[in-house]
Amino acid sequence: QHLDSFEVASDATYGDEPLPLDATATSGLTVSFSSSNPDVVEVNGTRLHVRGAGSATITAHQPGDANFFGAADLNATVKVAKADLQVIAHPASKAYLDENPELSFHYEGFVNGEDASALEQEPTVSTTATKASVAGSYDVNASGGSAADYHFVYHGSSLEIGEAAQHLDSFDVASDATYGD
């Protein structure tokens, strides 16, 4: 006997639904499958569950029985790409000479019910504007961060610095005067 066919998707993205596995042996006997890296794709019967980004070799195996010799194994490589995770900076504002406000961002695109705890390191958000920056618009950008299963896609925003309010602190004038003074 030999394995007649072996089909599996060669590319996937972290968060994809399980991938079907299909192989047939000329004997008609059931074919089994294994993964060289279950942390990337895990075999569950005739389906591959995507567990993380990376690469794994999937092997189709039919050991034979009392009537058939075992078939030669067939291999296929599955590559799982990182899922895109949007990092979206929030707009902010302040008045001239005020301290910069706390800058923030949020995520969109976590898969498998995950949240920021799935990241090895969270990104940071910053601006080049300082307390003394003149009124105007300044970029707010997110950067950094790392994750085994996510590719960060950054979306910037802006910090709007407006004119500062002012008031007269004091006004002194003599209340009595004589003509000619």
PDB file of C-alpha atoms in Angstrom:
ATOM      1  CA  GLN A   1       0.000   0.000   0.000  1.00  0.00           C
ATOM      2  CA  HIS A   2       0.994   3.649  -0.260  1.00  0.00           C
ATOM      3  CA  LEU A   3      -0.519   6.981   0.702  1.00  0.00           C
ATOM      4  CA  ASP A   4      -2.473   8.112  -2.320  1.00  0.00           C
ATOM      5  CA  SER A   5      -2.954  11.768  -1.367  1.00  0.00           C
ATOM      6  CA  PHE A   6      -2.237  14.166   1.475  1.00  0.00           C
ATOM      7  CA  GLU A   7      -3.815  17.604   1.656  1.00  0.00           C
ATOM      8  CA  VAL A   8      -3.389  20.326   4.254  1.00  0.00           C
ATOM      9  CA  ALA A   9      -3.259  24.121   3.961  1.00  0.00           C
ATOM     10  CA  SER A  10       0.362  25.259   3.917  1.00  0.00           C
ATOM     11  CA  ASP A  11      -0.325  28.748   5.320  1.00  0.00           C
ATOM     12  CA  ALA A  12      -2.459  29.926   8.233  1.00  0.00           C
ATOM     13  CA  THR A  13      -2.681  32.883  10.592  1.00  0.00           C
ATOM     14  CA  TYR A  14      -2.794  32.725  14.365  1.00  0.00           C
ATOM     15  CA  GLY A  15      -6.464  32.774  15.317  1.00  0.00           C
ATOM     16  CA  ASP A  16      -7.652  30.848  12.225  1.00  0.00           C
ATOM     17  CA  GLU A  17     -10.278  28.162  12.575  1.00  0.00           C
ATOM     18  CA  PRO A  18      -8.994  24.545  12.605  1.00  0.00           C
ATOM     19  CA  LEU A  19      -7.547  23.363   9.306  1.00  0.00           C
ATOM     20  CA  PRO A  20      -8.853  20.124   7.770  1.00  0.00           C
ATOM     21  CA  LEU A  21      -6.465  17.240   7.132  1.00  0.00           C
ATOM     22  CA  ASP A  22      -7.146  14.784   4.348  1.00  0.00           C
ATOM     23  CA  ALA A  23      -5.135  11.750   3.291  1.00  0.00           C
ATOM     24  CA  THR A  24      -6.046   8.402   1.803  1.00  0.00           C
ATOM     25  CA  ALA A  25      -4.170   5.137   1.577  1.00  0.00           C
ATOM     26  CA  THR A  26      -4.555   2.810  -1.421  1.00  0.00           C
ATOM     27  CA  SER A  27      -5.496   0.082   1.071  1.00  0.00           C
ATOM     28  CA  GLY A  28      -8.444   2.106   2.371  1.00  0.00           C
ATOM     29  CA  LEU A  29      -7.043   1.875   5.909  1.00  0.00           C
ATOM     30  CA  THR A  30      -7.335   4.907   8.196  1.00  0.00           C
ATOM     31  CA  VAL A  31      -4.494   7.422   8.017  1.00  0.00           C
ATOM     32  CA  SER A  32      -3.218   9.108  11.203  1.00  0.00           C
ATOM     33  CA  PHE A  33      -1.446  12.440  11.518  1.00  0.00           C
ATOM     34  CA  SER A  34       1.170  14.014  13.788  1.00  0.00           C
ATOM     35  CA  SER A  35       2.704  17.464  14.214  1.00  0.00           C
ATOM     36  CA  SER A  36       6.379  18.178  14.778  1.00  0.00           C
ATOM     37  CA  ASN A  37       5.422  21.268  16.790  1.00  0.00           C
ATOM     38  CA  PRO A  38       2.077  21.069  18.662  1.00  0.00           C
ATOM     39  CA  ASP A  39       2.709  24.580  20.021  1.00  0.00           C
ATOM     40  CA  VAL A  40       2.142  25.811  16.444  1.00  0.00           C
ATOM     41  CA  VAL A  41      -0.454  23.334  15.142  1.00  0.00           C
ATOM     42  CA  GLU A  42      -1.920  20.497  17.138  1.00  0.00           C
ATOM     43  CA  VAL A  43      -3.457  17.430  15.492  1.00  0.00           C
ATOM     44  CA  ASN A  44      -6.944  16.519  16.665  1.00  0.00           C
ATOM     45  CA  GLY A  45      -8.203  13.645  14.513  1.00  0.00           C
ATOM     46  CA  THR A  46      -8.455  15.049  10.989  1.00  0.00           C
ATOM     47  CA  ARG A  47      -8.141  18.693  12.012  1.00  0.00           C
ATOM     48  CA  LEU A  48      -5.195  20.939  12.834  1.00  0.00           C
ATOM     49  CA  HIS A  49      -5.801  23.410  15.632  1.00  0.00           C
ATOM     50  CA  VAL A  50      -3.722  26.584  15.256  1.00  0.00           C
ATOM     51  CA  ARG A  51      -1.968  27.179  18.606  1.00  0.00           C
ATOM     52  CA  GLY A  52       0.714  29.760  17.812  1.00  0.00           C
ATOM     53  CA  ALA A  53       2.841  31.424  15.158  1.00  0.00           C
ATOM     54  CA  GLY A  54       5.681  29.429  13.641  1.00  0.00           C
ATOM     55  CA  SER A  55       6.218  26.389  11.472  1.00  0.00           C
ATOM     56  CA  ALA A  56       5.440  22.688  11.882  1.00  0.00           C
ATOM     57  CA  THR A  57       5.786  19.561   9.786  1.00  0.00           C
ATOM     58  CA  ILE A  58       2.643  17.458   9.570  1.00  0.00           C
ATOM     59  CA  THR A  59       3.172  13.754   8.921  1.00  0.00           C
ATOM     60  CA  ALA A  60       0.553  11.420   7.428  1.00  0.00           C
ATOM     61  CA  HIS A  61       1.141   7.845   8.566  1.00  0.00           C
ATOM     62  CA  GLN A  62      -0.480   4.488   7.801  1.00  0.00           C
ATOM     63  CA  PRO A  63       1.326   1.584   9.586  1.00  0.00           C
ATOM     64  CA  GLY A  64      -0.498  -1.225   7.745  1.00  0.00           C
ATOM     65  CA  ASP A  65      -2.286  -4.248   9.191  1.00  0.00           C
ATOM     66  CA  ALA A  66      -2.300  -8.048   8.820  1.00  0.00           C
ATOM     67  CA  ASN A  67      -3.031  -7.690   5.090  1.00  0.00           C
ATOM     68  CA  PHE A  68      -0.990  -4.607   4.120  1.00  0.00           C
ATOM     69  CA  PHE A  69       2.533  -3.417   4.764  1.00  0.00           C
ATOM     70  CA  GLY A  70       2.875   0.084   6.184  1.00  0.00           C
ATOM     71  CA  ALA A  71       2.904   2.960   3.731  1.00  0.00           C
ATOM     72  CA  ALA A  72       5.754   5.453   3.480  1.00  0.00           C
ATOM     73  CA  ASP A  73       5.005   8.576   5.494  1.00  0.00           C
ATOM     74  CA  LEU A  74       4.157  11.800   3.689  1.00  0.00           C
ATOM     75  CA  ASN A  75       5.078  15.212   5.111  1.00  0.00           C
ATOM     76  CA  ALA A  76       3.756  18.709   4.609  1.00  0.00           C
ATOM     77  CA  THR A  77       4.878  21.965   6.201  1.00  0.00           C
ATOM     78  CA  VAL A  78       2.374  24.384   7.711  1.00  0.00           C
ATOM     79  CA  LYS A  79       3.460  27.963   8.395  1.00  0.00           C
ATOM     80  CA  VAL A  80       1.375  30.014  10.817  1.00  0.00           C
ATOM     81  CA  ALA A  81       1.780  33.798  10.567  1.00  0.00           C
ATOM     82  CA  LYS A  82       1.338  36.165  13.473  1.00  0.00           C
ATOM     83  CA  ALA A  83      -2.082  37.793  13.787  1.00  0.00           C
ATOM     84  CA  ASP A  84      -2.225  41.560  13.208  1.00  0.00           C
ATOM     85  CA  LEU A  85      -2.900  43.485  16.412  1.00  0.00           C
ATOM     86  CA  GLN A  86      -3.930  47.115  15.943  1.00  0.00           C
ATOM     87  CA  VAL A  87      -2.398  49.515  18.493  1.00  0.00           C
ATOM     88  CA  ILE A  88      -4.458  52.702  18.306  1.00  0.00           C
ATOM     89  CA  ALA A  89      -3.209  55.877  20.023  1.00  0.00           C
ATOM     90  CA  HIS A  90      -5.891  58.161  21.467  1.00  0.00           C
ATOM     91  CA  PRO A  91      -6.065  61.897  20.729  1.00  0.00           C
ATOM     92  CA  ALA A  92      -5.234  64.260  23.594  1.00  0.00           C
ATOM     93  CA  SER A  93      -5.159  67.964  24.301  1.00  0.00           C
ATOM     94  CA  LYS A  94      -3.676  70.475  26.702  1.00  0.00           C
ATOM     95  CA  ALA A  95      -3.059  74.182  27.108  1.00  0.00           C
ATOM     96  CA  TYR A  96       0.298  75.847  26.499  1.00  0.00           C
ATOM     97  CA  LEU A  97       2.594  75.490  29.548  1.00  0.00           C
ATOM     98  CA  ASP A  98       0.392  72.782  31.146  1.00  0.00           C
ATOM     99  CA  GLU A  99       1.996  69.407  31.826  1.00  0.00           C
ATOM    100  CA  ASN A 100       1.473  66.857  29.058  1.00  0.00           C
ATOM    101  CA  PRO A 101      -1.594  64.708  29.736  1.00  0.00           C
ATOM    102  CA  GLU A 102      -1.238  60.976  30.255  1.00  0.00           C
ATOM    103  CA  LEU A 103      -1.242  59.461  26.762  1.00  0.00           C
ATOM    104  CA  SER A 104      -3.151  56.255  26.097  1.00  0.00           C
ATOM    105  CA  PHE A 105      -4.006  53.678  23.433  1.00  0.00           C
ATOM    106  CA  HIS A 106      -6.148  50.601  22.961  1.00  0.00           C
ATOM    107  CA  TYR A 107      -5.880  47.317  21.068  1.00  0.00           C
ATOM    108  CA  GLU A 108      -8.073  45.780  18.390  1.00  0.00           C
ATOM    109  CA  GLY A 109      -7.524  42.302  16.996  1.00  0.00           C
ATOM    110  CA  PHE A 110      -6.838  39.913  19.863  1.00  0.00           C
ATOM    111  CA  VAL A 111      -7.856  36.344  18.981  1.00  0.00           C
ATOM    112  CA  ASN A 112      -8.860  33.283  20.992  1.00  0.00           C
ATOM    113  CA  GLY A 113     -10.295  35.427  23.786  1.00  0.00           C
ATOM    114  CA  GLU A 114      -6.844  36.806  24.636  1.00  0.00           C
ATOM    115  CA  ASP A 115      -6.003  40.247  25.998  1.00  0.00           C
ATOM    116  CA  ALA A 116      -2.858  42.239  26.803  1.00  0.00           C
ATOM    117  CA  SER A 117      -1.711  39.501  29.189  1.00  0.00           C
ATOM    118  CA  ALA A 118      -0.825  37.448  26.062  1.00  0.00           C
ATOM    119  CA  LEU A 119       1.889  39.993  25.160  1.00  0.00           C
ATOM    120  CA  GLU A 120       5.501  39.623  26.245  1.00  0.00           C
ATOM    121  CA  GLN A 121       5.880  43.397  26.423  1.00  0.00           C
ATOM    122  CA  GLU A 122       3.251  46.071  25.834  1.00  0.00           C
ATOM    123  CA  PRO A 123       3.897  48.992  23.470  1.00  0.00           C
ATOM    124  CA  THR A 124       4.351  52.516  24.774  1.00  0.00           C
ATOM    125  CA  VAL A 125       2.830  55.754  23.550  1.00  0.00           C
ATOM    126  CA  SER A 126       4.718  59.059  23.339  1.00  0.00           C
ATOM    127  CA  THR A 127       4.921  62.517  21.787  1.00  0.00           C
ATOM    128  CA  THR A 128       7.738  64.962  21.094  1.00  0.00           C
ATOM    129  CA  ALA A 129       5.698  67.789  22.652  1.00  0.00           C
ATOM    130  CA  THR A 130       6.810  69.107  26.033  1.00  0.00           C
ATOM    131  CA  LYS A 131       5.291  71.422  28.617  1.00  0.00           C
ATOM    132  CA  ALA A 132       6.893  74.387  26.804  1.00  0.00           C
ATOM    133  CA  SER A 133       5.875  73.377  23.244  1.00  0.00           C
ATOM    134  CA  VAL A 134       4.033  76.179  21.461  1.00  0.00           C
ATOM    135  CA  ALA A 135       0.359  75.882  20.527  1.00  0.00           C
ATOM    136  CA  GLY A 136      -0.233  73.506  17.623  1.00  0.00           C
ATOM    137  CA  SER A 137      -0.658  69.840  16.732  1.00  0.00           C
ATOM    138  CA  TYR A 138       1.933  67.213  17.678  1.00  0.00           C
ATOM    139  CA  ASP A 139       2.100  63.545  16.713  1.00  0.00           C
ATOM    140  CA  VAL A 140       1.240  60.896  19.298  1.00  0.00           C
ATOM    141  CA  ASN A 141       2.759  57.529  18.354  1.00  0.00           C
ATOM    142  CA  ALA A 142       2.692  54.038  19.804  1.00  0.00           C
ATOM    143  CA  SER A 143       5.783  51.872  19.402  1.00  0.00           C
ATOM    144  CA  GLY A 144       7.625  48.913  20.826  1.00  0.00           C
ATOM    145  CA  GLY A 145       6.086  45.891  22.420  1.00  0.00           C
ATOM    146  CA  SER A 146       6.613  42.229  21.595  1.00  0.00           C
ATOM    147  CA  ALA A 147       4.509  39.105  21.292  1.00  0.00           C
ATOM    148  CA  ALA A 148       5.121  35.610  19.986  1.00  0.00           C
ATOM    149  CA  ASP A 149       1.789  35.404  18.173  1.00  0.00           C
ATOM    150  CA  TYR A 150       0.995  39.031  17.243  1.00  0.00           C
ATOM    151  CA  HIS A 151       2.356  41.537  14.736  1.00  0.00           C
ATOM    152  CA  PHE A 152       1.783  45.105  15.940  1.00  0.00           C
ATOM    153  CA  VAL A 153       0.215  47.590  13.510  1.00  0.00           C
ATOM    154  CA  TYR A 154       0.509  51.103  14.960  1.00  0.00           C
ATOM    155  CA  HIS A 155      -1.981  53.931  14.423  1.00  0.00           C
ATOM    156  CA  GLY A 156      -0.909  57.387  15.548  1.00  0.00           C
ATOM    157  CA  SER A 157      -2.991  60.287  16.757  1.00  0.00           C
ATOM    158  CA  SER A 158      -2.299  63.849  17.825  1.00  0.00           C
ATOM    159  CA  LEU A 159      -1.835  66.062  20.855  1.00  0.00           C
ATOM    160  CA  GLU A 160      -3.453  69.442  20.364  1.00  0.00           C
ATOM    161  CA  ILE A 161      -1.853  72.257  22.356  1.00  0.00           C
ATOM    162  CA  GLY A 162      -4.120  75.258  22.682  1.00  0.00           C
ATOM    163  CA  GLU A 163      -3.510  78.780  23.896  1.00  0.00           C
ATOM    164  CA  ALA A 164      -3.160  79.093  27.631  1.00  0.00           C
ATOM    165  CA  ALA A 165      -5.574  81.250  29.578  1.00  0.00           C
ATOM    166  CA  GLN A 166      -4.068  84.247  31.271  1.00  0.00           C
ATOM    167  CA  HIS A 167      -5.210  86.839  33.728  1.00  0.00           C
ATOM    168  CA  LEU A 168      -3.752  89.982  35.252  1.00  0.00           C
ATOM    169  CA  ASP A 169      -2.279  89.140  38.636  1.00  0.00           C
ATOM    170  CA  SER A 170      -2.178  92.675  39.938  1.00  0.00           C
ATOM    171  CA  PHE A 171      -3.057  96.202  38.980  1.00  0.00           C
ATOM    172  CA  ASP A 172      -1.798  98.993  41.153  1.00  0.00           C
ATOM    173  CA  VAL A 173      -2.589 102.657  40.634  1.00  0.00           C
ATOM    174  CA  ALA A 174      -2.670 105.506  43.106  1.00  0.00           C
ATOM    175  CA  SER A 175      -6.272 106.255  43.968  1.00  0.00           C
ATOM    176  CA  ASP A 176      -5.614 109.952  44.779  1.00  0.00           C
ATOM    177  CA  ALA A 177      -3.908 112.396  42.524  1.00  0.00           C
ATOM    178  CA  THR A 178      -3.735 116.209  42.120  1.00  0.00           C
ATOM    179  CA  TYR A 179      -3.941 117.955  38.841  1.00  0.00           C
ATOM    180  CA  GLY A 180      -0.383 118.547  37.617  1.00  0.00           C
ATOM    181  CA  ASP A 181       1.146 115.581  39.446  1.00  0.00           C
TER     182      ASP A 181
END
